[in-house]
Structures are given as structure tokens and as C-alpha cells.
Tab-separated table of C-alpha atoms in Angstrom:
chain	number	residue	atom	x	y	z
A	61	ARG	CA	-23.022	89.450	-11.533
A	62	ALA	CA	-25.429	88.211	-14.194
A	63	GLU	CA	-22.654	87.919	-16.802
A	64	LEU	CA	-20.692	85.709	-14.388
A	65	GLY	CA	-23.699	83.505	-13.639
A	66	ASP	CA	-23.583	84.680	-10.000
A	67	THR	CA	-27.300	84.329	-9.365
A	68	GLY	CA	-26.953	84.851	-5.614
A	69	GLY	CA	-25.053	88.119	-6.067
A	70	ALA	CA	-27.516	89.339	-8.701
A	71	GLU	CA	-30.436	88.501	-6.399
A	72	THR	CA	-28.895	90.420	-3.480
A	73	LEU	CA	-28.498	93.566	-5.590
A	74	ALA	CA	-31.994	93.120	-7.031
A	75	PHE	CA	-33.467	92.976	-3.516
A	76	CYS	CA	-31.695	96.227	-2.616
A	77	ILE	CA	-33.165	97.993	-5.652
A	78	ALA	CA	-36.597	96.441	-5.077
A	79	ASN	CA	-36.546	97.671	-1.462
A	80	THR	CA	-35.846	101.167	-2.753
A	81	ALA	CA	-38.991	100.870	-4.875
A	82	GLY	CA	-40.818	99.587	-1.825
A	83	ASP	CA	-40.016	102.839	-0.012
A	84	GLY	CA	-42.188	104.669	-2.495
A	85	VAL	CA	-39.465	105.669	-4.949
A	86	ASP	CA	-40.514	105.613	-8.608
A	87	LEU	CA	-37.509	103.943	-10.237
A	88	ASP	CA	-38.450	105.146	-13.705
A	89	ARG	CA	-38.052	108.756	-12.541
A	90	VAL	CA	-34.699	108.326	-10.754
A	91	ALA	CA	-31.680	108.845	-12.991
A	92	GLY	CA	-29.341	105.863	-13.069
A	93	LEU	CA	-31.828	103.400	-11.578
A	94	PRO	CA	-33.388	100.735	-13.872
A	95	SER	CA	-37.027	99.695	-13.794
A	96	LEU	CA	-37.983	96.608	-11.803
A	97	THR	CA	-38.610	94.747	-15.055
A	98	VAL	CA	-35.016	95.376	-16.112
A	99	VAL	CA	-33.747	94.498	-12.628
A	100	PHE	CA	-35.498	91.156	-12.516
A	101	ASN	CA	-34.692	90.375	-16.160
A	102	THR	CA	-31.047	90.750	-15.161
A	103	VAL	CA	-31.563	88.202	-12.384
A	104	LEU	CA	-33.125	85.900	-14.987
A	105	LYS	CA	-30.045	86.451	-17.143
A	106	ALA	CA	-27.910	85.219	-14.234
A	107	CYS	CA	-30.155	82.135	-13.977
A	108	ALA	CA	-29.703	81.525	-17.722
A	109	THR	CA	-25.918	81.909	-17.536
A	110	GLY	CA	-25.830	79.461	-14.630
A	111	SER	CA	-28.236	76.975	-16.308
A	112	GLU	CA	-30.694	77.330	-13.401
A	113	ALA	CA	-34.059	76.762	-15.059
A	114	PRO	CA	-36.086	76.027	-11.859
A	115	ARG	CA	-34.728	79.192	-10.230
A	116	ALA	CA	-35.670	81.222	-13.316
A	117	ALA	CA	-39.196	79.802	-13.186
A	118	ALA	CA	-39.477	80.753	-9.491
A	119	TRP	CA	-38.468	84.340	-10.276
A	120	TYR	CA	-41.031	84.508	-13.068
A	121	GLY	CA	-43.679	83.469	-10.547
A	122	ARG	CA	-42.551	86.284	-8.249
A	123	LEU	CA	-42.787	88.862	-11.038
A	124	ARG	CA	-46.342	87.789	-11.793
A	125	SER	CA	-47.406	87.686	-8.135
A	126	GLU	CA	-46.063	91.206	-7.546
A	127	ASP	CA	-47.589	92.605	-10.760
A	128	ILE	CA	-44.216	93.541	-12.206
A	129	ARG	CA	-44.393	93.982	-15.964
A	130	VAL	CA	-42.804	91.207	-18.056
A	131	ASN	CA	-41.596	91.499	-21.633
A	132	LYS	CA	-40.024	89.437	-24.415
A	133	LYS	CA	-36.659	89.474	-22.679
A	134	THR	CA	-38.217	87.977	-19.541
A	135	PHE	CA	-39.387	84.938	-21.468
A	136	GLY	CA	-36.205	84.873	-23.569
A	137	LYS	CA	-34.005	84.436	-20.513
A	138	ILE	CA	-36.218	81.715	-19.018
A	139	ILE	CA	-36.170	79.846	-22.336
A	140	GLU	CA	-32.383	80.256	-22.450
A	141	ALA	CA	-32.058	78.811	-18.915
A	142	ALA	CA	-34.094	75.744	-19.959
A	143	ALA	CA	-32.032	75.454	-23.155
A	144	LYS	CA	-28.732	75.468	-21.294
A	145	CYS	CA	-30.033	72.581	-19.177
A	146	GLY	CA	-30.868	70.726	-22.416
A	147	ASP	CA	-34.514	70.508	-21.332
A	148	VAL	CA	-36.286	70.665	-24.705
A	149	ASP	CA	-39.831	70.180	-23.393
A	150	LEU	CA	-39.428	72.952	-20.817
A	151	ALA	CA	-37.924	75.354	-23.380
A	152	ARG	CA	-40.828	74.672	-25.761
A	153	ALA	CA	-43.376	75.166	-22.966
A	154	TRP	CA	-41.907	78.595	-22.150
A	155	LEU	CA	-41.818	79.472	-25.860
A	156	ASP	CA	-45.543	78.681	-26.057
A	157	ALA	CA	-46.173	80.828	-22.976
A	158	SER	CA	-44.246	83.705	-24.553
A	159	ALA	CA	-46.156	83.359	-27.846
A	160	ARG	CA	-49.461	83.861	-26.005
A	161	GLU	CA	-48.381	87.402	-25.022
A	162	PHE	CA	-45.759	88.512	-27.509
A	163	ASP	CA	-44.515	87.952	-31.027
A	164	VAL	CA	-41.849	85.253	-30.897
A	165	ASP	CA	-38.399	86.611	-31.768
A	166	SER	CA	-35.206	84.992	-33.047
A	167	VAL	CA	-33.622	84.941	-29.581
A	168	ALA	CA	-36.393	82.784	-28.077
A	169	MET	CA	-36.576	80.369	-31.006
A	170	GLY	CA	-32.797	80.215	-31.239
A	171	ALA	CA	-32.725	79.112	-27.609
A	172	VAL	CA	-35.069	76.205	-28.442
A	173	VAL	CA	-32.741	75.197	-31.296
A	174	ASP	CA	-29.890	75.234	-28.779
A	175	ALA	CA	-31.904	73.168	-26.266
A	176	CYS	CA	-32.558	70.449	-28.863
A	177	ALA	CA	-28.897	70.423	-29.872
A	178	LYS	CA	-27.669	70.140	-26.280
A	179	ALA	CA	-30.103	67.277	-25.655
A	180	GLY	CA	-28.616	65.359	-28.597
A	181	ARG	CA	-31.773	65.713	-30.698
A	182	PRO	CA	-30.409	67.127	-33.972
A	183	GLY	CA	-33.546	66.391	-35.992
A	184	GLU	CA	-35.619	68.584	-33.674
A	185	ALA	CA	-32.934	71.289	-33.681
A	186	ALA	CA	-33.074	71.298	-37.492
A	187	HIS	CA	-36.894	71.466	-37.393
A	188	TRP	CA	-36.874	74.554	-35.172
A	189	LEU	CA	-34.229	76.250	-37.291
A	190	ARG	CA	-36.404	75.712	-40.365
A	191	GLU	CA	-39.357	77.037	-38.367
A	192	MET	CA	-37.340	80.211	-37.745
A	193	GLN	CA	-36.752	80.536	-41.485
A	194	ALA	CA	-40.469	80.001	-42.209
A	195	ARG	CA	-41.303	82.880	-39.844
A	196	ALA	CA	-38.703	85.107	-41.548
A	197	LEU	CA	-36.591	85.075	-38.382
A	198	GLN	CA	-33.176	84.768	-39.981
A	199	PRO	CA	-31.092	82.194	-38.036
A	200	ASP	CA	-27.524	83.331	-37.443
A	201	VAL	CA	-24.278	81.367	-37.520
A	202	VAL	CA	-24.700	80.342	-33.859
A	203	GLN	CA	-27.971	78.513	-34.520
A	204	HIS	CA	-26.578	76.831	-37.628
A	205	ASN	CA	-23.524	75.739	-35.637
A	206	SER	CA	-25.785	74.205	-32.968
A	207	VAL	CA	-27.479	72.016	-35.582
A	208	ILE	CA	-24.202	71.019	-37.264
A	209	ASP	CA	-22.563	70.160	-33.933
A	210	ALA	CA	-25.615	68.168	-32.789
A	211	TYR	CA	-25.482	65.998	-35.919
A	212	ALA	CA	-21.702	65.624	-35.597
A	213	ARG	CA	-21.935	64.494	-31.961
A	214	VAL	CA	-24.411	61.702	-32.747
A	215	GLY	CA	-22.246	60.502	-35.646
A	216	GLU	CA	-24.489	61.708	-38.496
A	217	ARG	CA	-21.616	63.087	-40.526
A	218	GLY	CA	-23.600	63.362	-43.759
A	219	LYS	CA	-26.227	65.586	-42.135
A	220	ALA	CA	-23.557	67.775	-40.528
A	221	VAL	CA	-21.914	68.262	-43.944
A	222	GLU	CA	-25.306	68.953	-45.555
A	223	TRP	CA	-26.049	71.744	-43.072
A	224	LEU	CA	-22.590	73.264	-43.502
A	225	ARG	CA	-23.096	73.386	-47.274
A	226	GLY	CA	-26.571	74.808	-46.690
A	227	MET	CA	-25.080	77.753	-44.820
A	228	GLU	CA	-23.181	78.807	-47.960
A	229	ILE	CA	-26.377	78.560	-50.046
A	230	GLU	CA	-28.307	80.653	-47.512
A	231	ARG	CA	-25.457	83.181	-47.365
A	232	VAL	CA	-24.742	82.571	-43.709
A	233	GLU	CA	-20.974	82.762	-43.454
A	234	PRO	CA	-19.545	79.662	-41.710
A	235	ASP	CA	-16.889	80.257	-39.062
A	236	ALA	CA	-14.178	78.044	-37.545
A	237	ILE	CA	-16.739	76.465	-35.191
A	238	SER	CA	-18.892	75.377	-38.157
A	239	TYR	CA	-15.972	73.639	-39.827
A	240	ASN	CA	-14.583	72.181	-36.607
A	241	SER	CA	-17.801	70.266	-35.968
A	242	VAL	CA	-17.621	68.657	-39.423
A	243	LEU	CA	-13.892	67.989	-39.023
A	244	SER	CA	-14.573	66.299	-35.683
A	245	ALA	CA	-17.292	64.085	-37.233
A	246	CYS	CA	-14.981	63.041	-40.110
A	247	ALA	CA	-12.139	62.342	-37.674
A	248	GLN	CA	-14.371	60.263	-35.403
A	249	ALA	CA	-15.246	58.124	-38.432
A	250	GLY	CA	-11.531	57.675	-39.187
A	251	ASP	CA	-12.018	59.272	-42.615
A	252	VAL	CA	-8.623	60.884	-43.188
A	253	GLU	CA	-9.382	61.989	-46.760
A	254	GLU	CA	-12.555	63.854	-45.807
A	255	THR	CA	-10.854	65.457	-42.794
A	256	GLN	CA	-8.017	66.693	-45.007
A	257	ARG	CA	-10.480	67.920	-47.638
A	258	TRP	CA	-12.526	69.979	-45.167
A	259	LEU	CA	-9.381	71.362	-43.552
A	260	GLY	CA	-8.236	72.440	-47.015
A	261	ARG	CA	-11.657	73.934	-47.790
A	262	MET	CA	-11.497	75.892	-44.563
A	263	GLN	CA	-8.134	77.397	-45.520
A	264	ALA	CA	-9.256	78.059	-49.115
A	265	ILE	CA	-12.070	80.375	-47.996
A	266	GLN	CA	-9.716	82.027	-45.485
A	267	VAL	CA	-11.284	80.685	-42.309
A	268	GLN	CA	-8.249	80.307	-40.069
A	269	PRO	CA	-7.953	76.743	-38.672
A	270	CYS	CA	-7.349	76.633	-34.926
A	271	VAL	CA	-5.653	74.011	-32.769
A	272	ARG	CA	-8.919	72.059	-32.588
A	273	SER	CA	-9.043	71.913	-36.405
A	274	HIS	CA	-5.555	70.401	-36.604
A	275	ASN	CA	-6.320	68.111	-33.646
A	276	SER	CA	-9.079	66.576	-35.740
A	277	LEU	CA	-6.621	65.460	-38.409
A	278	VAL	CA	-4.366	63.846	-35.797
A	279	HIS	CA	-7.441	62.129	-34.372
A	280	ALA	CA	-8.476	60.967	-37.862
A	281	TYR	CA	-5.042	59.393	-38.386
A	282	ALA	CA	-5.365	57.747	-34.971
A	283	LYS	CA	-8.824	56.311	-35.696
A	284	ALA	CA	-7.552	55.025	-39.048
A	285	SER	CA	-4.610	53.328	-37.267
A	286	GLN	CA	-2.117	55.463	-39.225
A	287	ALA	CA	0.226	55.953	-36.290
A	288	THR	CA	3.235	57.173	-38.268
A	289	LYS	CA	1.209	59.869	-40.055
A	290	ALA	CA	-0.332	60.958	-36.750
A	291	MET	CA	3.148	61.386	-35.284
A	292	LEU	CA	4.468	63.248	-38.353
A	293	TYR	CA	1.549	65.686	-38.310
A	294	LEU	CA	1.944	66.155	-34.563
A	295	ARG	CA	5.613	67.073	-35.075
A	296	GLU	CA	4.579	69.424	-37.887
A	297	MET	CA	2.105	71.139	-35.562
A	298	THR	CA	4.793	71.534	-32.912
A	299	ALA	CA	7.260	72.941	-35.448
A	300	LYS	CA	4.670	75.496	-36.584
A	301	GLN	CA	4.065	76.448	-32.932
A	302	LEU	CA	0.410	75.458	-33.201
A	303	GLU	CA	0.553	74.211	-29.601
A	304	PRO	CA	-1.222	70.844	-29.760
A	305	THR	CA	-3.220	70.034	-26.639
A	306	ALA	CA	-3.047	67.031	-24.329
A	307	VAL	CA	-6.020	65.609	-26.269
A	308	THR	CA	-3.972	65.762	-29.493
A	309	PHE	CA	-1.051	63.910	-27.946
A	310	ASN	CA	-3.344	61.343	-26.339
A	311	SER	CA	-4.907	60.621	-29.746
A	312	ALA	CA	-1.465	60.111	-31.304
A	313	ILE	CA	-0.286	57.891	-28.432
A	314	ASN	CA	-3.481	55.866	-28.737
A	315	ALA	CA	-2.859	55.402	-32.468
A	316	CYS	CA	0.663	54.141	-31.725
A	317	ALA	CA	-0.688	51.802	-29.050
A	318	HIS	CA	-3.276	50.245	-31.381
A	319	ALA	CA	-0.701	49.844	-34.144
A	320	GLY	CA	1.800	48.254	-31.748
A	321	CYS	CA	4.346	51.045	-32.447
A	322	LEU	CA	5.749	51.155	-28.929
A	323	GLU	CA	8.839	53.240	-29.709
A	324	GLU	CA	6.649	55.838	-31.426
A	325	ALA	CA	4.334	55.888	-28.402
A	326	VAL	CA	7.272	56.617	-26.096
A	327	ALA	CA	8.590	59.288	-28.503
A	328	CYS	CA	5.140	60.909	-28.545
A	329	PHE	CA	5.040	60.880	-24.735
A	330	GLU	CA	8.463	62.547	-24.591
A	331	LEU	CA	7.426	65.163	-27.165
A	332	MET	CA	4.362	65.899	-25.035
A	333	VAL	CA	6.544	66.533	-21.966
A	334	ALA	CA	8.989	68.617	-24.054
A	335	SER	CA	6.016	70.747	-25.154
A	336	SER	CA	5.407	71.625	-21.462
A	337	LEU	CA	2.173	69.637	-21.359
A	338	GLN	CA	1.370	67.543	-18.311
A	339	PRO	CA	0.486	63.924	-19.202
A	340	ASP	CA	-2.802	62.983	-17.551
A	341	GLY	CA	-4.439	59.754	-16.461
A	342	VAL	CA	-5.566	59.015	-20.033
A	343	THR	CA	-1.980	59.388	-21.291
A	344	TYR	CA	-0.535	56.979	-18.759
A	345	SER	CA	-3.392	54.488	-19.096
A	346	THR	CA	-2.794	54.425	-22.852
A	347	MET	CA	0.926	53.780	-22.323
A	348	VAL	CA	0.121	50.943	-19.907
A	349	HIS	CA	-2.336	49.467	-22.398
A	350	ALA	CA	0.150	49.721	-25.282
A	351	PHE	CA	2.794	47.626	-23.520
A	352	ALA	CA	0.285	45.251	-21.905
A	353	LYS	CA	-1.236	44.557	-25.316
A	354	ALA	CA	2.253	43.658	-26.584
A	355	SER	CA	2.636	41.321	-23.565
A	356	ASP	CA	5.571	43.442	-22.331
A	357	LEU	CA	4.450	43.328	-18.724
A	358	ARG	CA	7.691	44.680	-17.299
A	359	SER	CA	7.248	47.916	-19.277
A	360	ALA	CA	3.501	48.005	-18.559
A	361	SER	CA	4.277	47.785	-14.822
A	362	PHE	CA	6.899	50.531	-15.224
A	363	TRP	CA	4.298	52.916	-16.673
A	364	LEU	CA	1.794	51.943	-13.992
A	365	GLU	CA	4.360	52.765	-11.283
A	366	LYS	CA	5.363	55.988	-13.063
A	367	MET	CA	1.723	56.991	-13.092
A	368	GLU	CA	1.612	56.558	-9.302
A	369	ARG	CA	4.869	58.491	-8.824
A	370	GLU	CA	3.304	61.408	-10.676
A	371	GLN	CA	0.493	61.252	-8.092
A	372	LEU	CA	-2.027	60.203	-10.717
A	373	ALA	CA	-4.055	57.387	-9.257
A	374	PRO	CA	-4.130	54.499	-11.770
A	375	ASN	CA	-7.677	53.879	-12.910
A	376	ILE	CA	-9.591	50.722	-13.663
A	377	VAL	CA	-8.603	50.939	-17.353
A	378	ALA	CA	-4.869	50.824	-16.554
A	379	TYR	CA	-5.207	47.864	-14.178
A	380	SER	CA	-7.554	46.075	-16.554
A	381	SER	CA	-4.908	46.151	-19.299
A	382	VAL	CA	-2.275	44.573	-17.052
A	383	ILE	CA	-4.637	41.994	-15.537
A	384	HIS	CA	-5.835	40.947	-18.980
A	385	ALA	CA	-2.234	40.618	-20.201
A	386	TYR	CA	-1.267	38.395	-17.251
A	387	ALA	CA	-4.346	36.240	-17.839
A	388	LYS	CA	-3.542	35.926	-21.544
A	389	LEU	CA	-0.031	34.686	-20.651
A	390	ALA	CA	-1.539	32.201	-18.144
A	391	SER	CA	0.209	34.053	-15.268
A	392	VAL	CA	-2.958	33.609	-13.259
A	393	ASP	CA	-1.570	34.317	-9.788
A	394	ASP	CA	0.016	37.532	-11.090
A	395	ALA	CA	-3.347	38.583	-12.543
A	396	ALA	CA	-5.000	37.918	-9.178
A	397	ARG	CA	-2.274	39.838	-7.301
A	398	CYS	CA	-2.736	42.784	-9.657
A	399	LEU	CA	-6.476	42.763	-8.991
A	400	ASP	CA	-5.765	42.693	-5.247
A	401	THR	CA	-3.436	45.690	-5.659
A	402	ALA	CA	-6.142	47.586	-7.548
A	403	ARG	CA	-8.588	46.949	-4.707
A	404	SER	CA	-6.029	48.100	-2.120
A	405	LYS	CA	-5.726	51.387	-4.076
A	406	GLY	CA	-9.435	52.010	-3.668
A	407	ILE	CA	-10.451	50.855	-7.159
A	408	ARG	CA	-13.679	48.910	-7.208
A	409	PRO	CA	-13.322	46.126	-9.796
A	410	ASP	CA	-16.231	45.597	-12.129
A	411	ARG	CA	-17.781	42.359	-13.403
A	412	VAL	CA	-15.364	42.222	-16.347
A	413	LEU	CA	-12.219	42.363	-14.184
A	414	TYR	CA	-13.426	39.676	-11.806
A	415	SER	CA	-14.485	37.509	-14.746
A	416	ILE	CA	-11.013	37.773	-16.325
A	417	VAL	CA	-9.411	36.336	-13.183
A	418	ILE	CA	-12.108	33.678	-12.671
A	419	ASN	CA	-11.843	32.572	-16.298
A	420	ALA	CA	-8.036	32.474	-16.095
A	421	TYR	CA	-8.212	30.113	-13.099
A	422	ALA	CA	-10.902	28.068	-14.861
A	423	ARG	CA	-8.712	27.558	-17.931
A	424	SER	CA	-5.921	26.303	-15.700
A	425	ALA	CA	-8.368	23.861	-13.971
A	426	ALA	CA	-7.845	25.625	-10.604
A	427	ALA	CA	-11.433	25.088	-9.448
A	428	ASP	CA	-10.922	26.124	-5.803
A	429	SER	CA	-9.373	29.460	-6.810
A	430	ALA	CA	-12.124	30.093	-9.365
A	431	VAL	CA	-14.796	29.471	-6.695
A	432	GLN	CA	-12.914	31.675	-4.223
A	433	TRP	CA	-12.758	34.608	-6.638
A	434	LEU	CA	-16.419	34.280	-7.521
A	435	GLY	CA	-17.102	34.519	-3.774
A	436	GLN	CA	-14.944	37.657	-3.584
A	437	MET	CA	-16.874	39.056	-6.515
A	438	ARG	CA	-20.127	38.626	-4.589
A	439	ASP	CA	-18.557	40.014	-1.396
A	440	GLY	CA	-17.500	43.078	-3.398
A	441	ALA	CA	-21.158	43.783	-4.192
A	442	VAL	CA	-20.664	42.838	-7.842
A	443	ARG	CA	-23.340	40.380	-8.889
A	444	PRO	CA	-21.841	37.520	-10.924
A	445	ASP	CA	-23.585	36.819	-14.198
A	446	VAL	CA	-24.078	33.487	-15.956
A	447	VAL	CA	-20.710	33.935	-17.713
A	448	ALA	CA	-18.843	34.060	-14.382
A	449	TYR	CA	-20.721	31.048	-13.011
A	450	SER	CA	-20.129	29.124	-16.231
A	451	SER	CA	-16.395	29.897	-16.016
A	452	VAL	CA	-16.327	28.133	-12.649
A	453	MET	CA	-18.152	25.243	-14.302
A	454	THR	CA	-15.352	25.112	-16.885
A	455	ALA	CA	-12.883	24.699	-14.020
A	456	PHE	CA	-14.903	21.745	-12.697
A	457	ALA	CA	-15.021	20.228	-16.192
A	458	ARG	CA	-11.278	20.530	-16.748
A	459	GLY	CA	-10.586	19.155	-13.306
A	460	ALA	CA	-13.059	16.288	-13.796
A	461	HIS	CA	-15.024	17.276	-10.660
A	462	ALA	CA	-18.351	15.702	-11.670
A	463	GLY	CA	-20.065	15.896	-8.266
A	464	ARG	CA	-19.060	19.522	-7.677
A	465	ALA	CA	-20.192	20.445	-11.194
A	466	ALA	CA	-23.648	18.957	-10.626
A	467	ALA	CA	-23.933	20.729	-7.278
A	468	TRP	CA	-22.891	24.025	-8.934
A	469	ILE	CA	-26.048	23.922	-11.064
A	470	GLY	CA	-28.025	24.107	-7.821
A	471	THR	CA	-25.748	26.859	-6.472
A	472	MET	CA	-26.431	28.968	-9.538
A	473	ARG	CA	-30.174	28.640	-8.990
A	474	SER	CA	-29.932	29.491	-5.287
A	475	HIS	CA	-27.934	32.624	-6.178
A	476	GLY	CA	-30.630	33.772	-8.589
A	477	CYS	CA	-28.678	32.942	-11.743
A	478	PRO	CA	-30.497	30.284	-13.805
A	479	PRO	CA	-28.058	27.938	-15.616
A	480	ASN	CA	-27.969	27.990	-19.404
A	481	VAL	CA	-26.816	25.540	-22.067
A	482	VAL	CA	-23.161	26.526	-21.478
A	483	SER	CA	-23.477	25.761	-17.748
A	484	TYR	CA	-24.967	22.322	-18.416
A	485	THR	CA	-22.338	21.629	-21.078
A	486	GLY	CA	-19.587	22.206	-18.509
A	487	ALA	CA	-21.303	19.990	-15.925
A	488	ILE	CA	-21.842	17.103	-18.378
A	489	GLN	CA	-18.279	17.464	-19.661
A	490	ALA	CA	-17.080	17.053	-16.059
A	491	CYS	CA	-19.024	13.773	-15.893
A	492	GLY	CA	-17.345	12.552	-19.091
A	493	ASN	CA	-13.880	13.609	-17.883
A	494	ALA	CA	-14.241	11.903	-14.500
A	495	ARG	CA	-12.360	8.661	-13.903
A	496	PRO	CA	-14.323	6.501	-13.985
A	497	PRO	CA	-16.878	8.477	-16.064
A	498	ARG	CA	-20.262	9.301	-14.513
A	499	PRO	CA	-22.906	8.516	-17.173
A	500	ASP	CA	-25.626	8.287	-14.507
A	501	LEU	CA	-24.969	11.840	-13.372
A	502	ALA	CA	-24.613	13.064	-16.961
A	503	GLU	CA	-28.039	11.621	-17.826
A	504	ARG	CA	-29.620	13.221	-14.777
A	505	LEU	CA	-28.151	16.594	-15.731
A	506	PHE	CA	-29.284	16.223	-19.345
A	507	ARG	CA	-32.853	15.406	-18.257
A	508	GLN	CA	-32.752	18.355	-15.857
A	509	LEU	CA	-31.729	20.622	-18.749
A	510	LEU	CA	-34.710	19.409	-20.767
A	511	SER	CA	-37.092	19.937	-17.858
A	512	ASP	CA	-35.759	23.509	-17.557
A	513	GLY	CA	-36.964	24.084	-21.117
A	514	ILE	CA	-33.434	24.561	-22.464
A	515	ARG	CA	-32.831	23.289	-25.990
A	516	PRO	CA	-29.511	21.411	-26.215
A	517	ASP	CA	-27.221	22.428	-29.072
A	518	SER	CA	-25.401	19.958	-31.332
A	519	HIS	CA	-22.195	20.225	-29.279
A	520	LEU	CA	-23.961	19.265	-26.050
A	521	VAL	CA	-25.809	16.349	-27.727
A	522	ALA	CA	-22.502	15.032	-29.109
A	523	LEU	CA	-20.805	15.431	-25.717
A	524	THR	CA	-23.608	13.637	-23.887
A	525	THR	CA	-23.600	10.860	-26.518
A	526	ARG	CA	-19.911	10.208	-25.843
A	527	THR	CA	-20.640	9.859	-22.128
A	528	LEU	CA	-23.927	7.880	-22.233
A	529	GLY	CA	-23.434	5.972	-25.469
A	530	THR	CA	-25.424	6.131	-28.692
A	531	ALA	CA	-27.907	3.410	-27.677
A	532	ARG	CA	-28.927	5.214	-24.499
A	533	MET	CA	-29.277	8.527	-26.311
A	534	ARG	CA	-31.526	6.865	-28.913
A	535	GLU	CA	-33.706	5.518	-26.117
A	536	MET	CA	-34.008	9.100	-24.901
A	537	GLY	CA	-34.951	10.235	-28.409
A	538	PHE	CA	-31.631	11.851	-29.333
A	539	ALA	CA	-29.913	10.084	-32.218
A	540	TRP	CA	-26.383	11.175	-33.098
A	541	PRO	CA	-24.220	9.600	-35.834
A	542	GLU	CA	-21.385	7.440	-34.540
């Protein structure tokens, strides 16, 4: 039960044994029955396996309250439970508690190294590993791997490489996990040369690369936008029966999408299916994005529909790609319809999606639609920011709606969104675009901007000068060359 992390099952069995002891049976004298210390340490092992630090602490309290002897393993398992939760401070506190009663061993300190690594604190993990070395507690490959992986995950590739090289100096034999962490860091940086070099080094010292190792090279090609090479290596993996994973294929498809190699993306998708791998939501979203980015909305819609037919609910990323593509092509109503469809599918649009539609209507001077969608944004419990409000102001400016633009400044304030220089620029531009122009309103808005403590930029001063005239601007203390 403990090995499986079944804390409840382990506790039930522990209670049965403890009850036997409660009936006056001396467990140490009964063949086949463990001592209570061993019994409860096994429960603590279950807590550690299941990452249940609070439960482990509660059991420790019970051991103490019932005068059951504790040992190094008792503390080791509690520290391990804290480590698996990534709770560095708790793991260190239990290590200190253990040190007050026993000599600290490599298991306890190794667990603290692991806790720091899991918490994304590689510097602290490295410190504790060095502390182990200072106490002549020889760290094993697992602890070294924790430090290397922690540095790799936070993008400190140089440190990860340094620790891998250090293992060879300290005569700790690196394994595939050691190399895979460095390969992953190199791939994430898009450094194809370094990824290839470490993969070669791995093979040279006869550490057998696994699928994850080869995946890293595909990912490196993808990050470096070398779509063709990613596809070639993927085919090579398939030919060698290395069984690339869905992650590998998704990386290659993503590389094709970014490079605009649509035929290669489709070929990669087909190879994935032929390899008996099920494309997931990431796969389909990437296909949608690839065609949407190329403004091929018919194909993007095809992949969106195919995603639904495969009973994979399209996510916000897939819809965002299509909506953005429609907006870019000035197919504003189609973008809005697509956003409506996303909402009908249970997807809650974020501020970015709403802003795309609002801005698209603003650029086409459709002020009423821009205002309507900002209202829907607020109704959808998404608080519009100054960018969204300023997009509506752009619609007023392009439509020459001077009065509505001036009123919108007040609306922004009443909605808890103070206008900025962009907002005022749109409002004053609306005054200049109006027929006849509204210099009186433009001046009032400009003075209001100044009273708000906003410093006008050169563009706004030039715009206001065109509307009010140079003489009036000079009277106000703003000279601008004719």
C-alpha cells in the first residue's frame, strides 16, 4: 500500500497491527510482525509517495503522543513528503528537527535538494548538494540530476551544462536523465548545434539515447524555425522505429506552422496518424493556427471543424487564431460571428479576444458595433482595459463623432478606467474630423487632459494645433511650427 501511495489502505493495516499491540502483544517478540516504529514509518512512506506532507506531520505527532520510538527513517519520510510537495521551508524545518536527534544522512539531505529543485530554486538545490559533499555524504546521480533539471527548467542552460560536466569530474556517472535535461535546455533555446553535440556526446560514452533525447533535437529544429530538418529527423526516427511521441509531432507541426510550410504541416499530421498516435487538442490548434496565419480561412475552418468531429473541444487558442485572421482581413462580422460561436461552445473569451473584435470594428469606423462589443465584454465579466476603451475612441475619431468621443472620456472615468493620452488623442481627432470641425470641444478636451496631469506628446500637440490653429495654441503656451 505504501509503495502505491495508498495512504488510506496503509493506515487501515497499521491500525490493525497497532490494535494487536494494544491487546498486550509484544510485537518485537512475535515472528512476522514488525515493530510499531516500522509500521508507522511505512504509513509515513505512503504519505511521502502521495506527496501528503500535512498528513505525514499529523502521524509524527501521533507517534510522539503515544511514545512510539522514532528514528532517522521517520524523519526521512516526512522530509521526503515535504520535498515532493516542493515545500522547501517545510523540508528544511524537518531536516533541522531530525538533526537535533540524529546524524543527518544522505537520504534526508537528498530530499531537501529535491524539494528545492521541484520548487524551481536551482541555486538552493545546488547549495544543499554542496553541503552534502562538505559533510562527506556522497550525492548520487539522482541528486545531481535534480540540480541539472532545475537549472534546465528555468532556462539556465550554462549552469545545467556546468553541473553535468561536474559529474564526470566527481566520478558520478551521468545517465540518460542527466543528458536529457541538458538536451531539453539546449532545444528550448533553439540551439541546434549544442543539442546535436550533446546527443553525440551521449552516444560516444555509450549512454543510450531514448525517445525523449531524440525529441529534443526535433524540438530544437522547431524552435530554430528549421521546419524541413525537423520533418526529416522525424521521418528518420520513424524509420528507425524510435516511436516519436505526440509531443515530438506537435513540435514538428509547430515548426512547419511558424515557417509557413503548410504542406509539410499536413504531411506531419498524416505521419502522426500513420504512426498510430492520436492527435490531441494541441495538434489541431496548431493546424488551425498555421492556416489562419497564412490567411487561408477556409482551411483553418476545416481543421476547426475536424477538431470538433474528433470530439476534441476547440480551445481558446484555436478560435483566437481564426478570429485574429478574420480581423486582419477586415472581415469584421466574420470575426464577431466566430467569437459568438466560441461563446456558444462554452469558451469564455478573454480580454485579448474581445479587444481584437472591438479594434477591428474601430478600424472600420463602426462605432456602434465597437460600443456594443465593449458592453458584451463587460457583461461577460471581463473588465475592459484602457486599450479596449481607446479602441472605441478610435471608432469615434474615424467616424467623426466629436460629441460621442467627448462623452466617452466621462464614460471611461465612470467605469473606473482613467483615460490616457491615447484616449484624449482619439477624442480630439474626432473633433478635427467633424464637419464642421469642433475646435471649441477640442480645446476643452485638451485643457481637461492638462488638468488630469497628463503630459501631451508631440503627436497630440500637432493634432490639436491643426484643429485650434497655431495662434490659439500659442496663447495656451503650446507653440508648434507651421
